[in-house]
């Protein structure tokens, strides 16, 4: 699977069910986090422009509600890749 990051002019390769946050970090892509991907801070938000991630779980839903995130915004440390994606974030 391919993860497109248009703002950074990058395309990453991903395995199905790979954690998005881990993939971004391992690939050297800057991703905000003060909890190192433990699902606490809510800073690793990405906007999904195209494609699908796994269904939203209870912890991610709690963070989405707490931080008033839009439908296409996801907490990357709580997401598994399910298809080719195009993602962005405000700080790239």
XYZ file of N, CA and C in Angstrom:
276
model
N 0.836 -1.169 0.000
C 0.000 0.000 0.000
C 0.885 1.237 0.000
N 0.327 2.324 -0.507
C 1.086 3.565 -0.591
C 0.401 4.669 0.204
N 1.219 5.415 0.933
C 0.748 6.557 1.709
C 1.352 7.799 1.064
N 0.503 8.631 0.475
C 0.969 9.844 -0.191
C 0.907 11.020 0.782
N 1.996 11.774 0.791
C 2.112 12.976 1.608
C 2.412 14.131 0.654
N 1.392 14.707 0.011
C 1.620 15.706 -1.040
C 2.424 16.923 -0.582
N 2.199 17.405 0.621
C 2.916 18.581 1.098
C 4.421 18.342 1.206
N 4.801 17.111 1.460
C 6.212 16.762 1.614
C 6.788 16.131 0.354
N 5.934 15.972 -0.669
C 6.342 15.343 -1.924
C 6.949 13.959 -1.668
N 6.257 13.152 -0.821
C 6.730 11.809 -0.461
C 5.616 10.789 -0.678
N 6.036 9.571 -0.966
C 5.144 8.419 -1.001
C 5.828 7.322 -0.184
N 5.119 6.840 0.832
C 5.645 5.793 1.698
C 4.980 4.467 1.381
N 5.688 3.380 1.590
C 5.111 2.048 1.451
C 4.664 1.567 2.821
N 3.482 0.944 2.863
C 2.931 0.461 4.128
C 2.361 -0.936 3.944
N 2.358 -1.679 5.016
C 1.705 -2.981 5.057
C 0.273 -2.786 5.567
N -0.631 -3.659 5.167
C -1.979 -3.608 5.716
C -1.902 -3.828 7.224
N -2.704 -3.083 7.966
C -2.775 -3.127 9.431
C -1.550 -2.548 10.128
N -0.711 -1.822 9.396
C 0.429 -1.156 10.012
C -0.063 0.110 10.718
N 0.496 0.392 11.877
C 0.128 1.590 12.624
C 0.659 2.824 11.882
N -0.223 3.781 11.614
C 0.148 4.948 10.825
C 1.210 5.801 11.516
N 1.068 6.050 12.798
C 2.037 6.842 13.549
C 3.425 6.209 13.476
N 3.499 4.917 13.715
C 4.789 4.209 13.683
C 5.424 4.293 12.305
N 4.615 4.129 11.273
C 5.115 4.223 9.897
C 5.701 5.601 9.632
N 4.989 6.649 10.016
C 5.468 8.012 9.785
C 6.774 8.263 10.521
N 6.837 7.874 11.774
C 8.064 8.062 12.566
C 9.243 7.302 11.971
N 9.022 6.045 11.652
C 10.086 5.202 11.101
C 10.598 5.750 9.772
N 9.725 6.420 9.043
C 10.070 6.976 7.732
C 10.691 8.366 7.824
N 10.864 8.874 9.044
C 11.488 10.172 9.225
C 10.566 11.352 8.960
N 9.259 11.097 8.940
C 8.281 12.157 8.709
C 7.970 12.820 10.048
N 8.043 14.147 10.125
C 7.728 14.809 11.392
C 6.260 14.617 11.756
N 6.015 14.077 12.932
C 4.652 13.865 13.422
C 4.628 14.296 14.889
N 3.718 15.198 15.204
C 3.650 15.749 16.557
C 3.232 14.676 17.558
N 3.825 14.750 18.748
C 3.453 13.822 19.819
C 4.210 14.189 21.080
N 3.501 14.250 22.189
C 4.194 14.404 23.467
C 4.048 13.143 24.308
N 3.248 12.181 23.799
C 3.037 10.932 24.546
C 3.691 9.741 23.853
N 4.446 9.989 22.787
C 5.148 8.939 22.029
C 4.216 7.880 21.458
N 3.003 8.296 21.094
C 2.081 7.363 20.456
C 1.260 6.524 21.407
N 1.119 6.954 22.644
C 0.331 6.201 23.624
C -1.160 6.549 23.610
N -1.563 7.472 22.733
C -2.982 7.813 22.636
C -3.466 8.708 23.755
N -2.600 9.591 24.230
C -2.966 10.466 25.338
C -3.072 11.928 24.907
N -2.097 12.409 24.127
C -1.999 13.851 23.872
C -2.881 14.348 22.730
N -3.175 13.508 21.751
C -4.007 13.931 20.627
C -3.315 14.845 19.635
N -1.993 14.961 19.702
C -1.258 15.878 18.825
C -0.922 15.298 17.452
N -1.008 14.010 17.289
C -0.576 13.369 16.041
C -1.707 13.295 15.009
N -2.526 14.312 14.993
C -3.676 14.366 14.089
C -3.212 14.478 12.637
N -3.833 13.695 11.775
C -3.654 13.825 10.326
C -5.035 13.959 9.693
N -5.061 14.592 8.542
C -6.298 14.694 7.774
C -6.216 13.701 6.630
N -7.219 12.850 6.528
C -7.270 11.848 5.473
C -7.985 12.462 4.279
N -7.225 12.664 3.210
C -7.771 13.263 1.996
C -8.371 12.192 1.074
N -7.783 10.998 1.133
C -8.235 9.891 0.289
C -7.827 8.588 0.962
N -8.692 7.577 0.898
C -8.375 6.265 1.432
C -9.048 6.011 2.765
N -8.737 4.843 3.329
C -9.381 4.417 4.561
C -8.374 3.921 5.592
N -8.695 4.229 6.828
C -8.003 3.655 7.972
C -8.994 2.745 8.669
N -8.538 2.031 9.680
C -9.462 1.164 10.411
C -10.576 1.997 11.045
N -11.637 1.349 11.450
C -12.750 2.034 12.112
C -12.258 2.709 13.392
N -12.906 3.786 13.753
C -12.521 4.539 14.951
C -12.870 3.742 16.204
N -11.860 3.548 17.056
C -12.059 2.838 18.314
C -12.467 3.797 19.425
N -12.792 3.258 20.597
C -13.275 4.088 21.708
C -12.287 5.163 22.171
N -10.996 4.833 22.276
C -10.009 5.815 22.719
C -9.884 6.944 21.698
N -9.805 6.576 20.420
C -9.702 7.614 19.388
C -10.960 8.481 19.373
N -12.128 7.868 19.526
C -13.367 8.643 19.539
C -13.376 9.627 20.703
N -12.881 9.195 21.841
C -12.785 10.075 23.009
C -11.889 11.284 22.707
N -10.737 11.033 22.066
C -9.821 12.119 21.712
C -10.422 13.029 20.648
N -11.104 12.445 19.657
C -11.745 13.254 18.605
C -12.792 14.183 19.216
N -13.546 13.693 20.178
C -14.556 14.503 20.848
C -13.891 15.579 21.708
N -12.899 15.179 22.480
C -12.195 16.105 23.369
C -11.593 17.282 22.608
N -11.012 17.008 21.428
C -10.332 18.039 20.647
C -11.171 18.571 19.485
N -12.447 18.197 19.436
C -13.381 18.676 18.400
C -12.823 18.505 16.990
N -12.390 17.281 16.685
C -11.802 17.009 15.378
C -12.879 16.769 14.328
N -12.568 17.138 13.093
C -13.471 16.940 11.965
C -13.548 15.456 11.607
N -14.539 15.104 10.813
C -14.737 13.704 10.410
C -13.513 13.114 9.725
N -12.805 13.922 8.911
C -11.658 13.388 8.167
C -10.349 13.484 8.960
N -10.401 13.962 10.194
C -9.202 14.035 11.022
C -9.108 12.788 11.904
N -7.908 12.220 11.941
C -7.688 10.999 12.714
C -6.455 11.148 13.586
N -6.446 10.424 14.694
C -5.298 10.368 15.602
C -4.404 9.231 15.097
N -3.269 9.591 14.496
C -2.473 8.594 13.764
C -1.980 7.435 14.617
N -1.742 7.657 15.896
C -1.241 6.555 16.738
C -2.331 5.529 17.039
N -3.574 5.855 16.726
C -4.696 4.957 16.989
C -5.238 4.320 15.709
N -4.513 4.476 14.600
C -5.020 4.040 13.294
C -4.152 2.966 12.654
N -4.824 2.000 12.051
C -4.146 1.003 11.237
C -4.498 1.245 9.784
N -3.510 1.120 8.922
C -3.685 1.353 7.489
C -4.516 0.230 6.880
N -5.538 0.601 6.108
C -6.409 -0.387 5.465
C -6.433 -0.259 3.942
N -5.880 0.829 3.405
C -5.873 1.035 1.954
C -4.803 2.070 1.611
N -4.615 2.318 0.324
C -3.775 3.442 -0.076
C -4.370 4.696 0.539
N -3.504 5.630 0.940
C -3.965 6.849 1.603
C -3.290 8.073 1.006
N -3.976 9.180 1.105
C -3.375 10.499 0.921
C -3.708 11.252 2.195
N -2.664 11.706 2.892
C -2.865 12.395 4.167
C -2.099 13.707 4.193
N -2.514 14.567 5.097
C -1.843 15.839 5.324
C -2.009 16.219 6.779
N -1.336 17.254 7.203
C -1.531 17.833 8.525
C -1.152 19.306 8.445
N -1.587 20.073 9.405
C -1.395 21.525 9.324
C 0.049 21.966 9.469
N 0.929 21.148 10.032
C 2.299 21.596 10.295
C 3.343 21.063 9.316
N 2.909 20.444 8.230
C 3.887 20.015 7.211
C 4.089 21.119 6.218
